[in-house]
Short mmCIF file of N, CA, C and O in Angstrom, two decimals:
data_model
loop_
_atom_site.label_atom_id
_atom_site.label_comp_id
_atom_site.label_asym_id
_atom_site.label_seq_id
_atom_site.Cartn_x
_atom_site.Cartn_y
_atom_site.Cartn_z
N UNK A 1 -14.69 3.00 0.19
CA UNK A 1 -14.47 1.83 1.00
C UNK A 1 -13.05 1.85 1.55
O UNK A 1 -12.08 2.30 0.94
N UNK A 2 -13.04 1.35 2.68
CA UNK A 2 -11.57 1.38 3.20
C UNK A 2 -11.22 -0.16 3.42
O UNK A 2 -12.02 -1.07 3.66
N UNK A 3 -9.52 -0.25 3.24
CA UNK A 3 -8.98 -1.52 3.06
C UNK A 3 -7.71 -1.41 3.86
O UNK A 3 -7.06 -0.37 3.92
N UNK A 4 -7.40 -2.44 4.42
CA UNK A 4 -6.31 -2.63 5.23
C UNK A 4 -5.37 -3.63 4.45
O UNK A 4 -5.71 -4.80 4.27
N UNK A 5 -4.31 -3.16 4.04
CA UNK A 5 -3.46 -3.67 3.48
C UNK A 5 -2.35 -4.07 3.72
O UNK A 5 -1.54 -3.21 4.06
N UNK A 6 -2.00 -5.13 3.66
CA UNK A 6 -0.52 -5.25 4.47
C UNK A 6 0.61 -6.22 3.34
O UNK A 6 0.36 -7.26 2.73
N UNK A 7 1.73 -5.51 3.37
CA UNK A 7 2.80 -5.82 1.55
C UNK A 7 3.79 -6.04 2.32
O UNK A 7 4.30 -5.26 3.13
N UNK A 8 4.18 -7.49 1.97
CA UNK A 8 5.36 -8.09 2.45
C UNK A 8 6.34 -7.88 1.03
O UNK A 8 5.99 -8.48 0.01
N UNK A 9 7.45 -7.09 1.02
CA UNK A 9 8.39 -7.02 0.16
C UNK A 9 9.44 -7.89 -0.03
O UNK A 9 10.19 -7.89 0.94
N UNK A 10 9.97 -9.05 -1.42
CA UNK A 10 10.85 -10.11 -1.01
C UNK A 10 11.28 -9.63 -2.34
O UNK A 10 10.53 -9.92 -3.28
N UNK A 11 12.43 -8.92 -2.61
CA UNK A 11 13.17 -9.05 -3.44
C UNK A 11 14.19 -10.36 -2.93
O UNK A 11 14.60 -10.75 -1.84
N UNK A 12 14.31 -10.73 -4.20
CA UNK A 12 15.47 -11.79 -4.70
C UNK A 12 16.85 -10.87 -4.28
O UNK A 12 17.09 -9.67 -4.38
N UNK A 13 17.70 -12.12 -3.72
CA UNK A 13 19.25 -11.36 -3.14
C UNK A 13 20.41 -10.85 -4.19
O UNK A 13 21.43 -10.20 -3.96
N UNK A 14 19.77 -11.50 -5.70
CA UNK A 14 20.79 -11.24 -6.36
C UNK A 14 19.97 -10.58 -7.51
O UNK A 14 20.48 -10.67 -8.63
N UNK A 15 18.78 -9.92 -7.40
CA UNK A 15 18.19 -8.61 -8.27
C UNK A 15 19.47 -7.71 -8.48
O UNK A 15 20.31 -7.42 -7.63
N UNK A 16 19.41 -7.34 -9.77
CA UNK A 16 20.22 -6.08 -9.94
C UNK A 16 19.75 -5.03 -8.87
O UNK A 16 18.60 -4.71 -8.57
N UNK A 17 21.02 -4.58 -8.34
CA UNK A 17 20.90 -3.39 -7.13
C UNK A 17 20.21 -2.40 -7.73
O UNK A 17 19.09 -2.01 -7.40
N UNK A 18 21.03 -1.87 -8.83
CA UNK A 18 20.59 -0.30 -9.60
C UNK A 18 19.08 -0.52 -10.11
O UNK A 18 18.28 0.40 -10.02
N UNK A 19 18.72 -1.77 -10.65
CA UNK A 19 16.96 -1.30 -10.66
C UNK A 19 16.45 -2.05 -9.87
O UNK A 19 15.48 -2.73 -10.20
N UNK A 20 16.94 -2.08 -8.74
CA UNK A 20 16.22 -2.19 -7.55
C UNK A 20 15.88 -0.66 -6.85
O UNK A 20 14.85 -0.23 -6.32
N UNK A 21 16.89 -0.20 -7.03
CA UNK A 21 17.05 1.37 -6.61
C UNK A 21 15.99 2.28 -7.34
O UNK A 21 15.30 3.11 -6.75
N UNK A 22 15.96 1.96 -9.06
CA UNK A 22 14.92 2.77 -9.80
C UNK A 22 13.16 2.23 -9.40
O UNK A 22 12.15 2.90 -9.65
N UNK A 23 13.20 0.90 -8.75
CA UNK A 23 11.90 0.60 -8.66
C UNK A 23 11.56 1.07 -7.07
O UNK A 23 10.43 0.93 -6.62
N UNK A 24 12.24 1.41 -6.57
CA UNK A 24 12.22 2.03 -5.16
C UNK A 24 11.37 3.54 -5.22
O UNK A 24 10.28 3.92 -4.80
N UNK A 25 12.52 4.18 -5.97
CA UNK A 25 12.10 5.34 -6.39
C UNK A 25 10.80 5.82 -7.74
O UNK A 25 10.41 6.94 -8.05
N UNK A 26 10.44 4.61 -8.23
CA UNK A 26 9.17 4.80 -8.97
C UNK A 26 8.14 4.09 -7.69
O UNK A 26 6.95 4.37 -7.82
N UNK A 27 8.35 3.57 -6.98
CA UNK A 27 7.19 3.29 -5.96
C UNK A 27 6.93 4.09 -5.00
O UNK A 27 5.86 4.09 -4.40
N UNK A 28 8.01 4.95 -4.75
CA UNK A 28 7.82 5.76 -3.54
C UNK A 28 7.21 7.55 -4.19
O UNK A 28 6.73 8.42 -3.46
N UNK A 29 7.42 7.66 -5.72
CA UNK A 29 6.43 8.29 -6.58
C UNK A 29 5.33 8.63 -6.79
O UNK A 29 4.78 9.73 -6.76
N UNK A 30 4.72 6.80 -7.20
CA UNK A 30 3.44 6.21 -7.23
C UNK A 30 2.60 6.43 -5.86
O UNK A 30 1.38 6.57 -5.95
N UNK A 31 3.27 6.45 -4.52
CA UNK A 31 2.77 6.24 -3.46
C UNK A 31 2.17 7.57 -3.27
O UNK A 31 0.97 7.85 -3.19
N UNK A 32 3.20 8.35 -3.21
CA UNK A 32 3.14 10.24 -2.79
C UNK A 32 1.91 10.46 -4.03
O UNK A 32 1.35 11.55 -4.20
N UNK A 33 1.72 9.66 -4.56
CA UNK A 33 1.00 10.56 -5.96
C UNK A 33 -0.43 9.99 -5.38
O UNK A 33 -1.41 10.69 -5.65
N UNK A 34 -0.67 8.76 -4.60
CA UNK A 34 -1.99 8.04 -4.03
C UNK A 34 -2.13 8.65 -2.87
O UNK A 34 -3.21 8.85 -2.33
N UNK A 35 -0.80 9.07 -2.35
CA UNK A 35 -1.35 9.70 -0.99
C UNK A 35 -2.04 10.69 -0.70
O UNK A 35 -2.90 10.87 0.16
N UNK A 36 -1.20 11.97 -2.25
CA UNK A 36 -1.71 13.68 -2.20
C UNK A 36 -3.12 13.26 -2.20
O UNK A 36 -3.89 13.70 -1.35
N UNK A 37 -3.63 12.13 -3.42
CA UNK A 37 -5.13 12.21 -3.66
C UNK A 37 -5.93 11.53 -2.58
O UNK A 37 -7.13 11.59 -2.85
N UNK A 38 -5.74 11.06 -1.70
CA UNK A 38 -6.32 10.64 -0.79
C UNK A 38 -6.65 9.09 -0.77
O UNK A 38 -7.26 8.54 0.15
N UNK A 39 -6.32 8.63 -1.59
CA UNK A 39 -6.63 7.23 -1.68
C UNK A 39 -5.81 6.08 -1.06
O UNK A 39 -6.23 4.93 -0.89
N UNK A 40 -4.42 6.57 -0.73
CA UNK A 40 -3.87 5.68 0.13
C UNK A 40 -3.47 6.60 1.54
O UNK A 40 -2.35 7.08 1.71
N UNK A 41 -4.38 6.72 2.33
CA UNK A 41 -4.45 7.34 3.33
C UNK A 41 -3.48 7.19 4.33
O UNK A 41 -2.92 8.22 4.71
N UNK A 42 -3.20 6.24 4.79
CA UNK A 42 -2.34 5.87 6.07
C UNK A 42 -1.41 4.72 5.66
O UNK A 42 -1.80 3.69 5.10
N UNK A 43 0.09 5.06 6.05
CA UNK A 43 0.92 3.81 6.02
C UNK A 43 1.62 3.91 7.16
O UNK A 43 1.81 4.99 7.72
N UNK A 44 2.33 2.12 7.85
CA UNK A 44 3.02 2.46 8.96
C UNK A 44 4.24 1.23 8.38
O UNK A 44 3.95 0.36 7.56
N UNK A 45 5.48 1.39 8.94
CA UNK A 45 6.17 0.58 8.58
C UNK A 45 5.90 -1.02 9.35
O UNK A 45 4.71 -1.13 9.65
N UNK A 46 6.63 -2.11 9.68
CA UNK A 46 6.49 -2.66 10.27
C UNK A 46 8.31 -3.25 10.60
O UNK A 46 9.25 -3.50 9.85
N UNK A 47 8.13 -3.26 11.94
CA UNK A 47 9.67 -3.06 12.60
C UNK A 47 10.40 -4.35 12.30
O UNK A 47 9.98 -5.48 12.56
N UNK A 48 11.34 -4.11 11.83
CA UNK A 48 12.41 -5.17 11.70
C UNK A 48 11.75 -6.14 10.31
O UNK A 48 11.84 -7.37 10.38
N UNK A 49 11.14 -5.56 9.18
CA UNK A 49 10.75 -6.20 8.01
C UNK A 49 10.36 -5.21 7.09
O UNK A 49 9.90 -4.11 7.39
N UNK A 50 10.58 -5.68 5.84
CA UNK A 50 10.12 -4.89 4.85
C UNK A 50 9.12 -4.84 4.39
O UNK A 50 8.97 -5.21 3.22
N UNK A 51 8.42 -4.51 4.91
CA UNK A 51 6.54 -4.68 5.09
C UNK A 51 5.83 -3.74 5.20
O UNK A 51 6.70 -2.87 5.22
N UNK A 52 4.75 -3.11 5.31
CA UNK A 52 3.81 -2.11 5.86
C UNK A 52 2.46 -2.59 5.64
O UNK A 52 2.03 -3.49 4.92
N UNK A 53 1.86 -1.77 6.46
CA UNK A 53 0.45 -1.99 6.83
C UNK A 53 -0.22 -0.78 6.26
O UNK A 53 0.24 0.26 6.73
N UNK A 54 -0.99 -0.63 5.56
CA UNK A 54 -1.61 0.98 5.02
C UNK A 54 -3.26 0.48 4.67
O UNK A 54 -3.87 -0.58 4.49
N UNK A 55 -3.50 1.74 4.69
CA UNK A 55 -4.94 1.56 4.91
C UNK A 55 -5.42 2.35 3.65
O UNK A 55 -4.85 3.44 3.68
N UNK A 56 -6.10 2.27 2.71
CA UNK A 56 -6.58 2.96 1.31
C UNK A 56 -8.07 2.92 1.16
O UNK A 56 -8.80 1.95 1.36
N UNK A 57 -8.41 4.14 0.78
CA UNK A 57 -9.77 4.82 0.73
C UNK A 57 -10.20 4.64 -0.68
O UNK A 57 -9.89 5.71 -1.21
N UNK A 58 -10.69 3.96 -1.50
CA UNK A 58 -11.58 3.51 -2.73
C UNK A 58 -12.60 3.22 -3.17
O UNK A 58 -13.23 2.44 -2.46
N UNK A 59 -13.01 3.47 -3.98
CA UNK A 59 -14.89 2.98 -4.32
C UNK A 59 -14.77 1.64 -3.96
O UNK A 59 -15.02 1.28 -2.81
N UNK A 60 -14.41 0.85 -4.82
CA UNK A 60 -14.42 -0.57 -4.64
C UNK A 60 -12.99 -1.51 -4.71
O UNK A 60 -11.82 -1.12 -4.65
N UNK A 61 -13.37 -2.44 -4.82
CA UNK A 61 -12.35 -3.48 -4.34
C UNK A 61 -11.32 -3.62 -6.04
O UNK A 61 -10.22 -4.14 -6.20
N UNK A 62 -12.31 -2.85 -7.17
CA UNK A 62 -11.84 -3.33 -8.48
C UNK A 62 -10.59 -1.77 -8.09
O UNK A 62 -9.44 -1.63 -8.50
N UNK A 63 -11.10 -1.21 -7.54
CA UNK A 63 -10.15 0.17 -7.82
C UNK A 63 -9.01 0.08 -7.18
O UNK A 63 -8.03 0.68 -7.62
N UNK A 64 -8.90 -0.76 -5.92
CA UNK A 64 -7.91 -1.55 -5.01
C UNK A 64 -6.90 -2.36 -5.75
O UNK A 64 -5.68 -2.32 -5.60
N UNK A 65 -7.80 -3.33 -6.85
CA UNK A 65 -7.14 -4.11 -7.66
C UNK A 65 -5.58 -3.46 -8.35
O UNK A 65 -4.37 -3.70 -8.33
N UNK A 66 -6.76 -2.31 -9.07
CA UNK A 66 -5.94 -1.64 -9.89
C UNK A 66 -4.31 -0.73 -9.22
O UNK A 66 -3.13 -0.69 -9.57
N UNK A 67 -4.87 -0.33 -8.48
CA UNK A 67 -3.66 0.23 -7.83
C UNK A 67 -2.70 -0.50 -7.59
O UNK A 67 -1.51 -0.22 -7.73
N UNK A 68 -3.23 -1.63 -7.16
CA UNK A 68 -1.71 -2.86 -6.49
C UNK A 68 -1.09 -3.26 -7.59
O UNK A 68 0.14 -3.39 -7.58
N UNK A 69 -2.05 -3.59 -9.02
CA UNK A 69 -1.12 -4.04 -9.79
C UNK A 69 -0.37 -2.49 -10.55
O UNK A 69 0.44 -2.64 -11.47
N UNK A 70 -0.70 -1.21 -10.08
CA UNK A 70 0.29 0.01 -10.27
C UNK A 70 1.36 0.02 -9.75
O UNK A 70 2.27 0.66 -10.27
N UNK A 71 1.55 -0.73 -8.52
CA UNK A 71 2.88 -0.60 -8.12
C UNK A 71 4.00 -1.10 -8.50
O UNK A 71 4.19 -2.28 -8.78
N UNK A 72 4.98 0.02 -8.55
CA UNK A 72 6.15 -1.04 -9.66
C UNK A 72 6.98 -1.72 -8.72
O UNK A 72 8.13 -1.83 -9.14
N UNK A 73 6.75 -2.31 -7.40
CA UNK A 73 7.15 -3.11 -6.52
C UNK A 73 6.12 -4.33 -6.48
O UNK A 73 6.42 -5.24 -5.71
N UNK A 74 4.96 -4.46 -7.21
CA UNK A 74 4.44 -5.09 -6.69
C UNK A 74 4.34 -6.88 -7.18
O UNK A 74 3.57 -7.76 -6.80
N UNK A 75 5.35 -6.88 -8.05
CA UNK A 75 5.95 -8.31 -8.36
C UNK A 75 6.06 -8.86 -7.38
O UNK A 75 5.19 -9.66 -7.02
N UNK A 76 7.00 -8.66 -6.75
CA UNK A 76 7.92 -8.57 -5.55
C UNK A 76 7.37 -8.56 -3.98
O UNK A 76 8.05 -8.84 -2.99
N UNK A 77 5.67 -8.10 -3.96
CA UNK A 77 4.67 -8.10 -2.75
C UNK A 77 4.27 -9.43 -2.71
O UNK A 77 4.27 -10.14 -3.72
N UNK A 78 3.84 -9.89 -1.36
CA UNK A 78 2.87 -10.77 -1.13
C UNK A 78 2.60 -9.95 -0.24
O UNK A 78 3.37 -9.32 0.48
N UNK A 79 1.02 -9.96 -0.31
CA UNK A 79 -0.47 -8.79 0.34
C UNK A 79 -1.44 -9.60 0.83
O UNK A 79 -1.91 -10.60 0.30
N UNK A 80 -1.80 -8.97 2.15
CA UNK A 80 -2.98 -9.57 2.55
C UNK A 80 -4.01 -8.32 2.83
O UNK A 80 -3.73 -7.42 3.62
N UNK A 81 -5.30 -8.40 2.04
CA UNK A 81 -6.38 -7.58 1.85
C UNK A 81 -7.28 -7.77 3.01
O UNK A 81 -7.72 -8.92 3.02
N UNK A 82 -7.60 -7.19 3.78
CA UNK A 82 -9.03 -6.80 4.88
C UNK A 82 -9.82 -5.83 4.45
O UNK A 82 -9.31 -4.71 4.34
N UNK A 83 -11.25 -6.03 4.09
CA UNK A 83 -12.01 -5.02 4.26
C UNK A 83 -12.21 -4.30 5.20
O UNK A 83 -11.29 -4.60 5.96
N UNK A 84 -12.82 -3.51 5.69
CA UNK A 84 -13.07 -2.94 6.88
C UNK A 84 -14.41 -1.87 6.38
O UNK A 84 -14.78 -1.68 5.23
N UNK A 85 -14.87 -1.39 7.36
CA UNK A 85 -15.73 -0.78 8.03
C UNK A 85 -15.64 0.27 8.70
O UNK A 85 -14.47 0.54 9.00
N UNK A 86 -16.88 1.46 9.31
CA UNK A 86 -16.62 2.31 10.42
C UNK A 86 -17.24 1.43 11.61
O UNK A 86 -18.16 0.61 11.59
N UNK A 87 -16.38 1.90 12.69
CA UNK A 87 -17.08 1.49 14.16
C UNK A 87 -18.23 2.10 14.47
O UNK A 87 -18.43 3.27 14.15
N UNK A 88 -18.93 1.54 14.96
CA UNK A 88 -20.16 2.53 15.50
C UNK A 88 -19.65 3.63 16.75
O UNK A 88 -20.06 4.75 17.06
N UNK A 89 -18.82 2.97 17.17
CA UNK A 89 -18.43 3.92 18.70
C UNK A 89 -17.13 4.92 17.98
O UNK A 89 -16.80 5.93 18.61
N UNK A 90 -16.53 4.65 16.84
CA UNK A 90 -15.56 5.90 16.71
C UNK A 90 -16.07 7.39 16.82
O UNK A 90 -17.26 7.71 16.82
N UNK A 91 -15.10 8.19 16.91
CA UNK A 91 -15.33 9.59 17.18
C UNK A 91 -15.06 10.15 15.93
O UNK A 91 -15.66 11.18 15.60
N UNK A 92 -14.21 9.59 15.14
CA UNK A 92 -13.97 10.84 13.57
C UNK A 92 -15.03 10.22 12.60
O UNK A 92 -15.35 9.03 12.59
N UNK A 93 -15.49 11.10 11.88
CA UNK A 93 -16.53 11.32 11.15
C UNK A 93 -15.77 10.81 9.65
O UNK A 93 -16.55 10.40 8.78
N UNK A 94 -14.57 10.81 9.40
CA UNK A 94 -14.37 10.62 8.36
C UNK A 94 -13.64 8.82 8.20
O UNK A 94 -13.02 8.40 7.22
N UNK A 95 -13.93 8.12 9.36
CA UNK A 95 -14.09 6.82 8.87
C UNK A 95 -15.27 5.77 8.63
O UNK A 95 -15.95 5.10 9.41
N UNK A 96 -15.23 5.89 7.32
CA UNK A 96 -16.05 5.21 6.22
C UNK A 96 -16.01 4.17 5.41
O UNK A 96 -16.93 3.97 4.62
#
């Protein structure tokens, strides 16, 4: 199933910097490690915010669950979930 995801990032202004820095770098870990496997397929930033929009490939919505609460940023997210679908008129075969 594919999901459109979109993670608004709000750290607090007076979080410790330095594990702000280590949770950066354990998320951007976690991510590369969802991406090699295919399950978080596509991310795009979003301009002038600390946000992105990514799109993730999963059985179900429980496996979606699980991942978001994997992220070690994800205290710190407010997310808005879309299911989605294939188009009937797309051309790639591999949206499902």
């Amino acid at each position: 199933m594919l999901f459109k995801v979109e993670m608004d990032v709000n750290v607090p202004i007076d979080f410790d910097k330095d594990k702000f820095e280590e949770l950066k770098a354990a998320e951007k870990a976690r991510f590369q490690e969802l991406q090699k496997a295919g399950t978080w397929r596509h991310i795009w930033r979003v301009v002038g915010q600390y946000s992105n929009v990514s799109i993730f490939d999963v059985r179900d919505n429980s496996q979606l669950h699980d991942i978001m609460m994997s992220l070690p940023l994800y205290p710190f997210m407010d997310v808005r979930v879309t299911a989605l679908c294939r188009h009937p008129s797309s051309l790639h075969d591999d949206d499902r």
